[in-house]
Amino acid sequence: MNKNFYITTPIYYPSGKPHMGHAYSSIVADIFARFKRIEGFNVLFLTGTDEHGQKIQKEAEKNKKEPKIFCDEISETFRSLTKILNLTNNDFIRTTEPRHFKSVNEIWKRLVNSGDIYLDKYSGWYSVSDEAYYDEDEIEEKDGIKTSKISGSAVEWVEEESYFFKLSAWQKKLLNYFEKNKEFILPQSRRNEVIRFVEKGLKDLSISRTSFSWGIPVPENKKHVIYVWLDALTNYLSALNFPDTNDKKYKSFWPADVHIIGKDILRFHAVYWPAFLLAAKLPLPKRVFGHGWILSDEKKMSKSLGNILDPIEIIQNYGIDQLRYYLIKEVSLGNDGSISMENLKNCINNDLANNYGNLCQRVFSFIKKNCNNKVPKTNNFKETDTKLINNIKDNIPKLIDLINKQNLNEYIKTVVNFSFEANKYFNDSEPWLLKQKNPERMNTILNTIVEQIKNISILLNPIIPIATRKVLNTINISDKDISIETIRKENIIDNNKELKNLDILFKKIENDN
Ligand code: MSP
């Protein structure tokens, strides 16, 4: 079995400071990366910044800076965000790096060699903010301004010499590919969207610009810079040392297992990218997963509405595990989801503080008080105990499957349920009444509940890595044993070692906070 796993986030435009939408894509990808690692995979998790194009050039001009210097500064804020979000990316790619130039040049050459590129003139609508071309029927007028119906961004009329990619020639092959690979695009609703778009007919795509210079020059005609999306998409290969297809990284990790993206950039990843790859005679990624939008109090975040949620501020006030948990628990991954400070607080209090956090604290302090701070040994499991323990073990294949389908919501729901059940078991078994009456039974209950805490913590580890690590370290599970395999094993908890101290895991948030 191939034990390598390659997952990517979109590479972000360093045009302004990172916001919650960026944080969301990255956190989602990180959770999958972390899960696959604890499942035993050798994971490559890539993120980075998308630095060329007209949008960035304009933004740099506005700030009176050279584009490269401007990018250096803002890219750094995205790089530091990876630390703040506690991401486990192995690499951070910038499209201004030499390794990326090499890779884009090779892709261009391959498209020329396959006969898929020709020179002509582009005239049509272009949105600088989306770096996208739009057809006439995708444009509407709003307050006297021509805008894209799809994104709502302003468009401008562009007429210039341009190289074209023969996208039209790939329509049938793409549809065939979608038909044969039913899970290439997920969720299904997005897949249907893409299929409808391709069925409508594909026009050849302009893949170079001449009206500005901030980009990778077309190798045979330096007047042109390569269209920023052809440039940007190639980052997924550049990080694997493409064009060296004999390189170990390329061999181990291409094709990518999943590109995590927002629904706004589905067309680029699910239509243009596979067509470029087919033309370049390279294998296609196994999956493109398009998540929905994060809305703030039911509305799209925008500067003018003043409802932009700053991830860094929220993390400073509430903690990164808390934000990660909330985004995954409360937002349905495939759909748009509204978030609010009110819900965030409730979620921290109910799920994290009262449920998982409280369970751990109660059990550990009980053991400290009544069992010399050591998890008691036992061999006298009753059916209620083994049923509880086996319920998690038996569900591992299902949980792995949910992750492999990016069904994060069902995954977390299942795990949270285990935590509710464990709490209920502890309450119903009333070990505090058994110390004198039946210490043997008390020991079994404690042993069982610690086993559950261990397993739930491992399953929650990809989502709330800091808190779960603390809990697992408290019961003397070392970092290298934080794995799915550890759930399957018997007797992993050392009954001779004392529990370590555990500080409050999740502070409850007061409502006027
Ligand atoms: N640079 C391109 C991507 C190139 S990938 C080869 C780009 N960058 S971006 O900075 O504008 O946004 C990247 C991603 O941020 C979006 O695709 C989406 O994943 C995420 N989000 C931005 N705003 C968002 C929300 N409000 N909600 C959820 N995610 C959104 O597009």
JSON list of N, CA and C in Angstrom, two decimals, residues 451 454-455 458 477 480-490 492:
[
{"chain": "A", "resi": 451, "resn": "GLU", "atom": "N", "xyz": [-9.00, 4.61, 29.52]},
{"chain": "A", "resi": 451, "resn": "GLU", "atom": "CA", "xyz": [-8.85, 4.05, 28.17]},
{"chain": "A", "resi": 451, "resn": "GLU", "atom": "C", "xyz": [-9.67, 4.88, 27.16]},
{"chain": "A", "resi": 454, "resn": "LYS", "atom": "N", "xyz": [-8.08, 8.26, 26.61]},
{"chain": "A", "resi": 454, "resn": "LYS", "atom": "CA", "xyz": [-6.92, 8.09, 25.72]},
{"chain": "A", "resi": 454, "resn": "LYS", "atom": "C", "xyz": [-7.38, 8.04, 24.26]},
{"chain": "A", "resi": 455, "resn": "ASN", "atom": "N", "xyz": [-8.35, 7.20, 23.99]},
{"chain": "A", "resi": 455, "resn": "ASN", "atom": "CA", "xyz": [-8.76, 7.00, 22.60]},
{"chain": "A", "resi": 455, "resn": "ASN", "atom": "C", "xyz": [-9.45, 8.23, 22.01]},
{"chain": "A", "resi": 458, "resn": "ILE", "atom": "N", "xyz": [-6.82, 10.81, 21.23]},
{"chain": "A", "resi": 458, "resn": "ILE", "atom": "CA", "xyz": [-6.08, 10.53, 19.98]},
{"chain": "A", "resi": 458, "resn": "ILE", "atom": "C", "xyz": [-6.94, 10.95, 18.78]},
{"chain": "A", "resi": 477, "resn": "ILE", "atom": "N", "xyz": [1.30, 8.89, 27.90]},
{"chain": "A", "resi": 477, "resn": "ILE", "atom": "CA", "xyz": [1.41, 8.47, 26.49]},
{"chain": "A", "resi": 477, "resn": "ILE", "atom": "C", "xyz": [2.36, 9.48, 25.84]},
{"chain": "A", "resi": 480, "resn": "LYS", "atom": "N", "xyz": [5.24, 9.96, 20.45]},
{"chain": "A", "resi": 480, "resn": "LYS", "atom": "CA", "xyz": [5.35, 8.98, 19.36]},
{"chain": "A", "resi": 480, "resn": "LYS", "atom": "C", "xyz": [4.23, 7.93, 19.41]},
{"chain": "A", "resi": 481, "resn": "ASP", "atom": "N", "xyz": [3.58, 7.83, 20.55]},
{"chain": "A", "resi": 481, "resn": "ASP", "atom": "CA", "xyz": [2.46, 6.88, 20.66]},
{"chain": "A", "resi": 481, "resn": "ASP", "atom": "C", "xyz": [1.11, 7.52, 20.37]},
{"chain": "A", "resi": 482, "resn": "ILE", "atom": "N", "xyz": [1.11, 8.78, 20.00]},
{"chain": "A", "resi": 482, "resn": "ILE", "atom": "CA", "xyz": [-0.17, 9.40, 19.59]},
{"chain": "A", "resi": 482, "resn": "ILE", "atom": "C", "xyz": [-0.45, 8.92, 18.17]},
{"chain": "A", "resi": 483, "resn": "SER", "atom": "N", "xyz": [-1.12, 7.80, 18.07]},
{"chain": "A", "resi": 483, "resn": "SER", "atom": "CA", "xyz": [-1.38, 7.21, 16.75]},
{"chain": "A", "resi": 483, "resn": "SER", "atom": "C", "xyz": [-2.64, 6.36, 16.81]},
{"chain": "A", "resi": 484, "resn": "ILE", "atom": "N", "xyz": [-3.19, 6.11, 15.65]},
{"chain": "A", "resi": 484, "resn": "ILE", "atom": "CA", "xyz": [-4.40, 5.28, 15.57]},
{"chain": "A", "resi": 484, "resn": "ILE", "atom": "C", "xyz": [-4.05, 3.87, 16.06]},
{"chain": "A", "resi": 485, "resn": "GLU", "atom": "N", "xyz": [-2.82, 3.45, 15.80]},
{"chain": "A", "resi": 485, "resn": "GLU", "atom": "CA", "xyz": [-2.37, 2.13, 16.23]},
{"chain": "A", "resi": 485, "resn": "GLU", "atom": "C", "xyz": [-2.51, 1.98, 17.75]},
{"chain": "A", "resi": 486, "resn": "THR", "atom": "N", "xyz": [-2.22, 3.05, 18.47]},
{"chain": "A", "resi": 486, "resn": "THR", "atom": "CA", "xyz": [-2.30, 3.02, 19.93]},
{"chain": "A", "resi": 486, "resn": "THR", "atom": "C", "xyz": [-3.73, 2.74, 20.40]},
{"chain": "A", "resi": 487, "resn": "ILE", "atom": "N", "xyz": [-4.71, 3.15, 19.61]},
{"chain": "A", "resi": 487, "resn": "ILE", "atom": "CA", "xyz": [-6.10, 2.86, 20.00]},
{"chain": "A", "resi": 487, "resn": "ILE", "atom": "C", "xyz": [-6.34, 1.35, 19.91]},
{"chain": "A", "resi": 488, "resn": "ARG", "atom": "N", "xyz": [-5.72, 0.75, 18.92]},
{"chain": "A", "resi": 488, "resn": "ARG", "atom": "CA", "xyz": [-5.95, -0.70, 18.70]},
{"chain": "A", "resi": 488, "resn": "ARG", "atom": "C", "xyz": [-5.25, -1.55, 19.75]},
{"chain": "A", "resi": 489, "resn": "LYS", "atom": "N", "xyz": [-4.17, -1.00, 20.35]},
{"chain": "A", "resi": 489, "resn": "LYS", "atom": "CA", "xyz": [-3.36, -1.82, 21.26]},
{"chain": "A", "resi": 489, "resn": "LYS", "atom": "C", "xyz": [-3.99, -1.97, 22.64]},
{"chain": "A", "resi": 490, "resn": "GLU", "atom": "N", "xyz": [-3.69, -3.10, 23.29]},
{"chain": "A", "resi": 490, "resn": "GLU", "atom": "CA", "xyz": [-4.15, -3.31, 24.68]},
{"chain": "A", "resi": 490, "resn": "GLU", "atom": "C", "xyz": [-3.05, -2.84, 25.63]},
{"chain": "A", "resi": 492, "resn": "ILE", "atom": "N", "xyz": [-1.70, -0.22, 27.01]},
{"chain": "A", "resi": 492, "resn": "ILE", "atom": "CA", "xyz": [-0.65, 0.74, 26.66]},
{"chain": "A", "resi": 492, "resn": "ILE", "atom": "C", "xyz": [-0.39, 1.71, 27.81]}
]
